[in-house]
Short mmCIF file of C-alpha atoms in Angstrom, two decimals:
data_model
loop_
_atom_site.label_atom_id
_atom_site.label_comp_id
_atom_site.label_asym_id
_atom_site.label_seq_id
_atom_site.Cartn_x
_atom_site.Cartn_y
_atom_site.Cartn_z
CA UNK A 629 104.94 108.36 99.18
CA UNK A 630 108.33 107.05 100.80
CA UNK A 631 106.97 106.14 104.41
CA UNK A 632 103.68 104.32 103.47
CA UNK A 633 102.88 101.70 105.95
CA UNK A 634 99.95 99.06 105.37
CA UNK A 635 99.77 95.99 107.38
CA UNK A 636 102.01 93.17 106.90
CA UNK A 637 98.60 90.77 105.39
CA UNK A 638 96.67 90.84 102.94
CA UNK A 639 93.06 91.50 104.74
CA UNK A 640 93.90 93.46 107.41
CA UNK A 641 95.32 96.21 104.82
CA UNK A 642 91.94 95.80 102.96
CA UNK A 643 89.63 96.76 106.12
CA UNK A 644 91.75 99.77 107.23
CA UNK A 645 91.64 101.00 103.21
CA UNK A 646 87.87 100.72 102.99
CA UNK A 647 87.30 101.88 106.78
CA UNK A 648 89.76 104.63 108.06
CA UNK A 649 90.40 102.24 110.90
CA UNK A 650 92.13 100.52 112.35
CA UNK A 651 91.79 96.52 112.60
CA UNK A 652 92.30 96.67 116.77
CA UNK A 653 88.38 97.80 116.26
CA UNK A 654 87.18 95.84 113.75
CA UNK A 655 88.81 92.43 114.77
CA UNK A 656 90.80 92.09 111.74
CA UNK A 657 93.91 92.09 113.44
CA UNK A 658 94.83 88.40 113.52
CA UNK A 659 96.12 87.30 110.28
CA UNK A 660 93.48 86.56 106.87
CA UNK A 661 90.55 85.59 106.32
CA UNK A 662 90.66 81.39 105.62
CA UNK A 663 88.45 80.25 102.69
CA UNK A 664 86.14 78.14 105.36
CA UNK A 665 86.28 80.83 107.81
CA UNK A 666 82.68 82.17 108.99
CA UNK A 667 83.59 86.32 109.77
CA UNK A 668 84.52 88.90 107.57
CA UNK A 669 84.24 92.74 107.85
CA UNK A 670 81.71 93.40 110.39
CA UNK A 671 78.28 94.32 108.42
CA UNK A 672 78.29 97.28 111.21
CA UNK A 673 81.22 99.05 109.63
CA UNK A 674 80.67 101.66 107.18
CA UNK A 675 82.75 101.26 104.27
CA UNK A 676 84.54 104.15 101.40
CA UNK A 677 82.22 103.11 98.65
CA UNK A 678 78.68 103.22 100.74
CA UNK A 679 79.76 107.01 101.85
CA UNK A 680 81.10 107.71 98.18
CA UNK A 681 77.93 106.29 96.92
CA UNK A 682 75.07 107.31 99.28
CA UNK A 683 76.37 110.77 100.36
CA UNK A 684 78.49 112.19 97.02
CA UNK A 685 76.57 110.25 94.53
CA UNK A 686 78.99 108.45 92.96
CA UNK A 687 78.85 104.97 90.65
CA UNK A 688 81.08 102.34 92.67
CA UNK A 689 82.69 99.60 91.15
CA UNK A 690 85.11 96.81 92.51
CA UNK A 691 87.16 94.36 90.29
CA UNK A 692 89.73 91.81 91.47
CA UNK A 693 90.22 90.42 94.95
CA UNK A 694 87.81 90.82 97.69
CA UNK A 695 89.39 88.94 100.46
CA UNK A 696 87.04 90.19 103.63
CA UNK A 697 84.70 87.95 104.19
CA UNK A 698 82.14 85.83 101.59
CA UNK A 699 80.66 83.09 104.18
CA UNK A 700 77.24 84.85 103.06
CA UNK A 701 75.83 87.41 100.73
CA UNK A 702 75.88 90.17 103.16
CA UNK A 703 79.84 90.11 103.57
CA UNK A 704 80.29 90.62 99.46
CA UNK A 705 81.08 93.36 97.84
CA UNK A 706 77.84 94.71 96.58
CA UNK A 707 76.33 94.55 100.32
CA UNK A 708 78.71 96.72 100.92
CA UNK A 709 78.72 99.89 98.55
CA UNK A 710 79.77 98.42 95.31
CA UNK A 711 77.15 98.38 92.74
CA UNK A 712 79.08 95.85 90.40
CA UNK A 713 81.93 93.26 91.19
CA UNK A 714 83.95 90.98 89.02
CA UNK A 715 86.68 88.94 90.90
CA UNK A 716 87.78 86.42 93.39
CA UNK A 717 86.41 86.25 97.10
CA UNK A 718 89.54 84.34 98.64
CA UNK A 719 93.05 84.97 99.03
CA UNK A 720 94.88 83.01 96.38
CA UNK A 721 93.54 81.55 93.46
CA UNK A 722 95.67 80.28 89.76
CA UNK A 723 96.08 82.81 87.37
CA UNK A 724 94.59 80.85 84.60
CA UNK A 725 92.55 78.29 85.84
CA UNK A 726 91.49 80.31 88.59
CA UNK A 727 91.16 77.44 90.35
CA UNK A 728 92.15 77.27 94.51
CA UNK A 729 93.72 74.22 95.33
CA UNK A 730 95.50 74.75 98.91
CA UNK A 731 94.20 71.72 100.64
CA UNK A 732 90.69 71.86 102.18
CA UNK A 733 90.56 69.15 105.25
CA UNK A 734 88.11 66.90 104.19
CA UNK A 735 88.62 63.02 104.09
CA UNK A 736 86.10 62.49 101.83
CA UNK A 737 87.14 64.46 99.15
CA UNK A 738 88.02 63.22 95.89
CA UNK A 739 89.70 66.65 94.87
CA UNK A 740 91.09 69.15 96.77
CA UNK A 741 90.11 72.53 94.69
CA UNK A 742 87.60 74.45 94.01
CA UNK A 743 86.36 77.60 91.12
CA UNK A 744 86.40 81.37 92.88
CA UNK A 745 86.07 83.86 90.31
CA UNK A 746 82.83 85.39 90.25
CA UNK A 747 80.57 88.18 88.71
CA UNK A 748 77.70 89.67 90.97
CA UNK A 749 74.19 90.16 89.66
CA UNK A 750 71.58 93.05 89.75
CA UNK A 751 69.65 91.41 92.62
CA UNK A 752 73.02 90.27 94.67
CA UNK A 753 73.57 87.05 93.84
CA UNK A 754 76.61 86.16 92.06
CA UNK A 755 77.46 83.43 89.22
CA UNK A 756 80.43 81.49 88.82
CA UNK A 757 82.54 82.56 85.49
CA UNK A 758 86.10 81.06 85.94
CA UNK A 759 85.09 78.28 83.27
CA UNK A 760 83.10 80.58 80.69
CA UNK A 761 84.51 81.47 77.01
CA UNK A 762 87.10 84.40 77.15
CA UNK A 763 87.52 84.14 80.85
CA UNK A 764 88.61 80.48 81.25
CA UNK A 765 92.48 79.84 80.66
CA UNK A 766 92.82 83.53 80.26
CA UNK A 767 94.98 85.06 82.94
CA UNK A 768 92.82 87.63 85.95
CA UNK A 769 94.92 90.55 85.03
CA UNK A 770 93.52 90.45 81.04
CA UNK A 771 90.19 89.90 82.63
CA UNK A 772 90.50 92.45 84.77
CA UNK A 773 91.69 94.89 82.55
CA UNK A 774 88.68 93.78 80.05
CA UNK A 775 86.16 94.24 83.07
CA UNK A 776 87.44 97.93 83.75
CA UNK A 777 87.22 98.69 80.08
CA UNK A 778 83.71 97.91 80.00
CA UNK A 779 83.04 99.65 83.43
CA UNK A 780 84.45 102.82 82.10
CA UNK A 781 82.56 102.64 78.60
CA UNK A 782 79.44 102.60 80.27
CA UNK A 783 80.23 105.14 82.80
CA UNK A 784 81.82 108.13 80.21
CA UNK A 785 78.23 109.49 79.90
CA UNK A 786 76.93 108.91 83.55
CA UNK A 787 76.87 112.67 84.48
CA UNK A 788 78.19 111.08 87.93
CA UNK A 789 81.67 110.72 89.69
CA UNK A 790 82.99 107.24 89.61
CA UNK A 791 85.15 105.43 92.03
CA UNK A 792 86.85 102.14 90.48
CA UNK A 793 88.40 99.66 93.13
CA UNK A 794 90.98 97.65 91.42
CA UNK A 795 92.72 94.65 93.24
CA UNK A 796 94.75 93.09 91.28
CA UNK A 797 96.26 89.52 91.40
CA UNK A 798 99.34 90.59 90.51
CA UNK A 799 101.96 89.01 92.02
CA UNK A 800 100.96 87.52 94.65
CA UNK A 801 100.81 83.35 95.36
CA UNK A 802 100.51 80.78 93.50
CA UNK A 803 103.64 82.16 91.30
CA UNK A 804 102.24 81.07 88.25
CA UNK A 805 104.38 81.80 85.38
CA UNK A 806 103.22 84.35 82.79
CA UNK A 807 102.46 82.43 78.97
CA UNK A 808 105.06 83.00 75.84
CA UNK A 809 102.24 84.35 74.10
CA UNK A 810 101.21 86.76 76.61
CA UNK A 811 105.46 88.20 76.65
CA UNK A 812 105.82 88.20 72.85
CA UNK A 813 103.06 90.43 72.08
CA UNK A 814 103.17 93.01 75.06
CA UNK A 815 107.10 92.83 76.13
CA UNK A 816 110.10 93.75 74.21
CA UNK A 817 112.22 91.08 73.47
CA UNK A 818 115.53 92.42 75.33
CA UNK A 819 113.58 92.37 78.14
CA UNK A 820 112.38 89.05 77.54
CA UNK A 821 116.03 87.75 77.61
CA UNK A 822 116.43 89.35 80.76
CA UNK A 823 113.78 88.17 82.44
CA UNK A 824 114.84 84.01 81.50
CA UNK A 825 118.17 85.00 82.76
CA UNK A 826 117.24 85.02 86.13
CA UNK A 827 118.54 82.41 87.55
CA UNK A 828 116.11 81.64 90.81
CA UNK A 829 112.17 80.35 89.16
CA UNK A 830 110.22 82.48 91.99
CA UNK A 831 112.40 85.62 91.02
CA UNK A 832 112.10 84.97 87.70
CA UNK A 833 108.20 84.11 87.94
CA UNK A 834 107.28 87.27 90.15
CA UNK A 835 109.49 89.73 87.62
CA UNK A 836 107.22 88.60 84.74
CA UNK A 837 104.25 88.95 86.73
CA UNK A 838 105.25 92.32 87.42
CA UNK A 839 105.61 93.29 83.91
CA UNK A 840 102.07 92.03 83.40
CA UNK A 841 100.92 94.39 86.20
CA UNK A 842 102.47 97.17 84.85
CA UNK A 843 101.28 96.88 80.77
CA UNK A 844 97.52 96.07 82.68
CA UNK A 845 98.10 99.58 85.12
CA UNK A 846 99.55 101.02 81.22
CA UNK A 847 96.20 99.67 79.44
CA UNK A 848 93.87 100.72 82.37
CA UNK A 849 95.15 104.32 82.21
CA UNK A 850 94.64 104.69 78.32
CA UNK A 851 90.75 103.66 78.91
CA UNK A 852 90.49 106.06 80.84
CA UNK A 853 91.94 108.54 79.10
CA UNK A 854 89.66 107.22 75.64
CA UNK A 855 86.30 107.49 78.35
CA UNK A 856 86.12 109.66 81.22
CA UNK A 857 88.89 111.57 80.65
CA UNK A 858 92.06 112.32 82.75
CA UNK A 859 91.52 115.91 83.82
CA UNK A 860 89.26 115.25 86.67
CA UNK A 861 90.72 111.63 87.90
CA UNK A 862 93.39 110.90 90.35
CA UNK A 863 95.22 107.23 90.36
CA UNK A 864 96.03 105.86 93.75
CA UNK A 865 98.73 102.93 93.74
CA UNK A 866 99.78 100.97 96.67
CA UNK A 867 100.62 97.68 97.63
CA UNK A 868 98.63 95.43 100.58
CA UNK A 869 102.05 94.25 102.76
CA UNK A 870 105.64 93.92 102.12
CA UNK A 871 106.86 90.98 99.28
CA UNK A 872 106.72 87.52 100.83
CA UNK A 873 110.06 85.58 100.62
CA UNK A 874 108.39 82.06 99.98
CA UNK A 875 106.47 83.69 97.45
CA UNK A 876 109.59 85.76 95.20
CA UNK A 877 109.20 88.62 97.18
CA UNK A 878 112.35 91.14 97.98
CA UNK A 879 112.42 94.01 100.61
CA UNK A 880 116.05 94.50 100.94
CA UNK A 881 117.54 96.44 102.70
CA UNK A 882 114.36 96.36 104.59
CA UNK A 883 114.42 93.77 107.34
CA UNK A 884 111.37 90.98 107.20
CA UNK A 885 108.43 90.60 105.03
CA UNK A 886 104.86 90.00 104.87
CA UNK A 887 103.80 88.09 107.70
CA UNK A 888 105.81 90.18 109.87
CA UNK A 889 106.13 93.53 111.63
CA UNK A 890 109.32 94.61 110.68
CA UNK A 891 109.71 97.50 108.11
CA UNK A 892 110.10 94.90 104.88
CA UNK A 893 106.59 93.73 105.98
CA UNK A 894 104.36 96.98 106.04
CA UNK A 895 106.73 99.67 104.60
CA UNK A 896 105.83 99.20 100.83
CA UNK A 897 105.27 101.15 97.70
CA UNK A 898 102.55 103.78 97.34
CA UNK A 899 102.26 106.85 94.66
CA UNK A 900 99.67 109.30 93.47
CA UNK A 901 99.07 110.03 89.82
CA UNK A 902 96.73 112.34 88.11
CA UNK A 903 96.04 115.45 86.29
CA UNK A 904 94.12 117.06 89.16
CA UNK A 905 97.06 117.51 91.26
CA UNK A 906 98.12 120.97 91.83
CA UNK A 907 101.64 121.74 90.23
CA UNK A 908 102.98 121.88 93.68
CA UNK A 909 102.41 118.39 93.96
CA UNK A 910 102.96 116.69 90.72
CA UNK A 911 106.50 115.49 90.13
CA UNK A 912 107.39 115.76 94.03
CA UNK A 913 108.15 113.55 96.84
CA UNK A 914 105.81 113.49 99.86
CA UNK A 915 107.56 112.52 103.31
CA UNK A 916 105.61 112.34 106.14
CA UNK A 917 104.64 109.04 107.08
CA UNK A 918 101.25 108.16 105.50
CA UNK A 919 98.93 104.78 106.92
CA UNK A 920 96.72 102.94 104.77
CA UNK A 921 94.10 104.10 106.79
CA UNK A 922 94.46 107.64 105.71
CA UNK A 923 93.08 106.93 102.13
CA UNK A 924 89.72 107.15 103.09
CA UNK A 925 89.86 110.43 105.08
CA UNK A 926 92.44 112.27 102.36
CA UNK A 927 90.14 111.21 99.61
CA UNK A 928 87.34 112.70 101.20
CA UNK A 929 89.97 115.89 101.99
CA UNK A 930 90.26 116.08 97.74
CA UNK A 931 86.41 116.02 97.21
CA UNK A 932 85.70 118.72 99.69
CA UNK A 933 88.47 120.71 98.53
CA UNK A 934 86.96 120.37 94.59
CA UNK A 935 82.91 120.54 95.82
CA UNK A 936 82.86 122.82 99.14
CA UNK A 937 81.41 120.17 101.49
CA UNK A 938 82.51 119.20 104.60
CA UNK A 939 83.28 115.54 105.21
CA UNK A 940 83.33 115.75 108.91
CA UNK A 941 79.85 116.07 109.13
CA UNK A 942 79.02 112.85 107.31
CA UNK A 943 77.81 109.93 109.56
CA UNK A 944 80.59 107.87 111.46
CA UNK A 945 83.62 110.02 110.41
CA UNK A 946 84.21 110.85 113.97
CA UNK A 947 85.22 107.22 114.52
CA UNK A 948 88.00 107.53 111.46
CA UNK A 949 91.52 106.58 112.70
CA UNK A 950 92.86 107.61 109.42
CA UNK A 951 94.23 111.19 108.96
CA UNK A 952 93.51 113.22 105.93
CA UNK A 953 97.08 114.45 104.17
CA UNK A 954 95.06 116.35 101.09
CA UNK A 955 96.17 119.35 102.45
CA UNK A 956 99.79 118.42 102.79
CA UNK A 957 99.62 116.84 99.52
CA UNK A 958 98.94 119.48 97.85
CA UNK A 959 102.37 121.35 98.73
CA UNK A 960 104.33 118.30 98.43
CA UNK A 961 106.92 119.59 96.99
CA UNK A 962 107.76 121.72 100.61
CA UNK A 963 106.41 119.69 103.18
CA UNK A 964 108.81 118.05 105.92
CA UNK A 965 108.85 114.32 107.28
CA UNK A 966 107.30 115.83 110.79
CA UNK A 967 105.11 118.64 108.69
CA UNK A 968 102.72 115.63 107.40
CA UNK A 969 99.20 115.09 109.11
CA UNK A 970 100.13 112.93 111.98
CA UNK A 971 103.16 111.89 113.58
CA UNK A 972 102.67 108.33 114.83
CA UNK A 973 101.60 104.85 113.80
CA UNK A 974 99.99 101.62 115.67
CA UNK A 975 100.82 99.00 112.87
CA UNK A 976 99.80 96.31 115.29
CA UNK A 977 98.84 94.93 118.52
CA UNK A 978 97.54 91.22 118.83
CA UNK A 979 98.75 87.72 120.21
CA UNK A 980 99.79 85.48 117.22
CA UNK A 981 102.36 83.24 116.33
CA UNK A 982 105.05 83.86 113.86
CA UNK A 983 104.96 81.76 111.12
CA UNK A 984 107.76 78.79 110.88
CA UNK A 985 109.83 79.31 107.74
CA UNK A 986 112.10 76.26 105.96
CA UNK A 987 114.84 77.01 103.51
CA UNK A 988 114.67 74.82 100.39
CA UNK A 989 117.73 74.79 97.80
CA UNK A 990 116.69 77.86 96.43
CA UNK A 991 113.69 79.09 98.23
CA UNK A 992 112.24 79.34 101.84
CA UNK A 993 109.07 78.11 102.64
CA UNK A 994 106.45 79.16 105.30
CA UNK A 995 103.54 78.25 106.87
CA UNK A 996 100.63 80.08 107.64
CA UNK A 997 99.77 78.70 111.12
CA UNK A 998 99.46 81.71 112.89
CA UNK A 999 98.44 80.58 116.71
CA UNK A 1000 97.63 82.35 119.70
CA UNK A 1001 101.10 83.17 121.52
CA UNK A 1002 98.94 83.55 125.05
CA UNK A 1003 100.93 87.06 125.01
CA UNK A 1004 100.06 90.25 123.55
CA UNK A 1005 102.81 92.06 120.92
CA UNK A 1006 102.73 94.71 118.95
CA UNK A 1007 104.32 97.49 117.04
CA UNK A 1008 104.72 100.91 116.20
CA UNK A 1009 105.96 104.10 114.87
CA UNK A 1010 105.88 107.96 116.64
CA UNK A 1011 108.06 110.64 115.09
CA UNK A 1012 111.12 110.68 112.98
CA UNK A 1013 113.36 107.68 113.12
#
């Protein structure tokens, strides 16, 4: 997908992907959600995995970061459509320790850090795991990858569809650098010289946390190939907001990055993999712009298309903002920038303040204190530009 646009955060992107809508109407708009912050997704929203669940009968499953809202149980994930979750609740945690240690304002503390990594249980409560045996010191993405393993063991013999909702840590914040052991057994070693040749630490940090993203996407694909199967399964990739330049991030020759509004910050990498595409698909290049609120709708597109049924009828999909592409999709191959299924884009409209950045000798820094402006901005995109 060469025009996908998500928003330029982290949670914002989230609530559109699970909704079809936007954020103006779910009051997501304004930045992320702060680990002492009481909201999250509204409870009145209907998300992807209660329709996939409740109307087509599928198993749901979410792994990794959750990131919209955990002030009480009914905000997690399994109050809302997933039936199992292994992950963190916040934004940012230590790839190891998976410890968060951005300072909490309190006086009285005598440490500044706290455990989120957590594992629901059958009655929805939730126990804390970042310190037990095989999950402690052992980096999210091995976890993760572990986790989805299991998921899709127990699942090969369901007799039911299955939708798996991977988030992975990978790359964002803290840039934690990826262990010696972890390179030598699962990266070559010309690539290894490569990657301590680079001569700036975030660069060099975020390039070997992409490698461990893509030997964990690698590993996930061959369990499901070993379990389900791949015939009937379709992979959807794509990232949350453009790379952050404190952070290691890179957008060139896009202008900006996350945090902002410019292209760097929400145009950002997207594909679709999978057996199930038609050959008129597979191999191509799809155009058209494409939101990240159109998953939801042009998933539902692909499971009418396979089972007959009529998504349009289901309960609050009049209220989707997202367009459904599955036809387009299909003829990829042949379809235009202005053939695609819609034409125009709100990426934005709220009053915030951008964020102050510092350059450092070989870095730039930048906070996150978003404030009110007292003014209204906004952007977005209508036909071909």
């Amino acid at each position: 997908l060469t025009d996908f646009y998500a928003s330029p955060e982290c949670t914002p992107s989230r609530a559109m992907m699970l909704t079809g809508r936007l954020n103006l109407k779910t009051g997501l708009q304004d930045s992320v959600i702060h680990g002492t912050e009481p909201r999250g997704l509204p409870t009145g929203e209907t998300l992807l995995p209660q329709i996939l669940k409740e109307t087509y009968g599928y198993t749901t499953s979410a792994i990794g970061k959750w990131h919209l809202g955990f002030y009480n149980e009914s905000f997690i994930p399994t109050s809302r459509g997933f039936e199992t979750y292994t992950g963190y609740f916040g934004d940012q945690e230590h790839y190891l320790t998976h410890k968060y240690d951005r300072t909490q304002e309190d006086a009285n503390a005598d440490s500044h850090y706290f455990y989120d990594f957590i594992r629901t249980k059958p009655d929805n409560t939730f126990e804390l795991i970042a310190e037990v045996e095989g999950i402690a010191n052992v980096s999210s993405a091995e976890v993760f990858c572990n986790e989805a393993e299991r998921l899709l063991e127990a699942n090969k013999d369901a007799g039911a569809p299955m939708f798996l909702y991977m988030a992975w840590q990978n790359v964002h914040g803290p840039l934690d650098m990826v262990t010696p052991e972890w390179l030598k057994n699962n990266v070559d070693s010309d690539t290894i010289a490569t990657l301590h040749n680079v001569p700036m630490h975030s660069r060099r940090h975020f390039a070997a946390l992409t490698l461990q993203i893509d030997k964990s996407i690698e590993m996930l694909y061959m369990h499901v190939e070993k379990t389900i199967g791949l015939e009937n399964t379709l992979f959807l990739y794509a990232s949350d907001n453009g790379g952050c330049k404190d952070a290691g991030g890179y957008n060139t020759p896009l202008r900006g990055g996350k945090h902002f509004l410019y292209e760097g910050g929400v145009r950002v990498p997207a594909f679709i993999s999978g057996k199930i595409l038609p050959e008129t698909a597979a191999g191509s290049t799809y155009k058209p712009i494409f939101h990240v609120s159109d998953w939801l709708p042009t998933m539902f597109g692909l499971i009418d298309d396979s089972t007959g049924d009529d998504y349009s009828s289901v309960v609050g999909m009049g209220a989707l903002d997202g367009a459904n592409h599955w036809s387009q999709l299909k003829q990829a191959a042949t379809v235009g920038y202005s053939e695609g299924a819609r034409d125009e884009i709100i990426l934005n409209i709220d009053r915030w303040h951008t964020p102050d950045c510092i350059s450092g000798d070989d870095d730039e820094y930048c906070t996150e204190n978003l404030e009110p402006t007292g003014f209204s901005r906004g952007a977005g995109i209508r036909g071909e530009f």
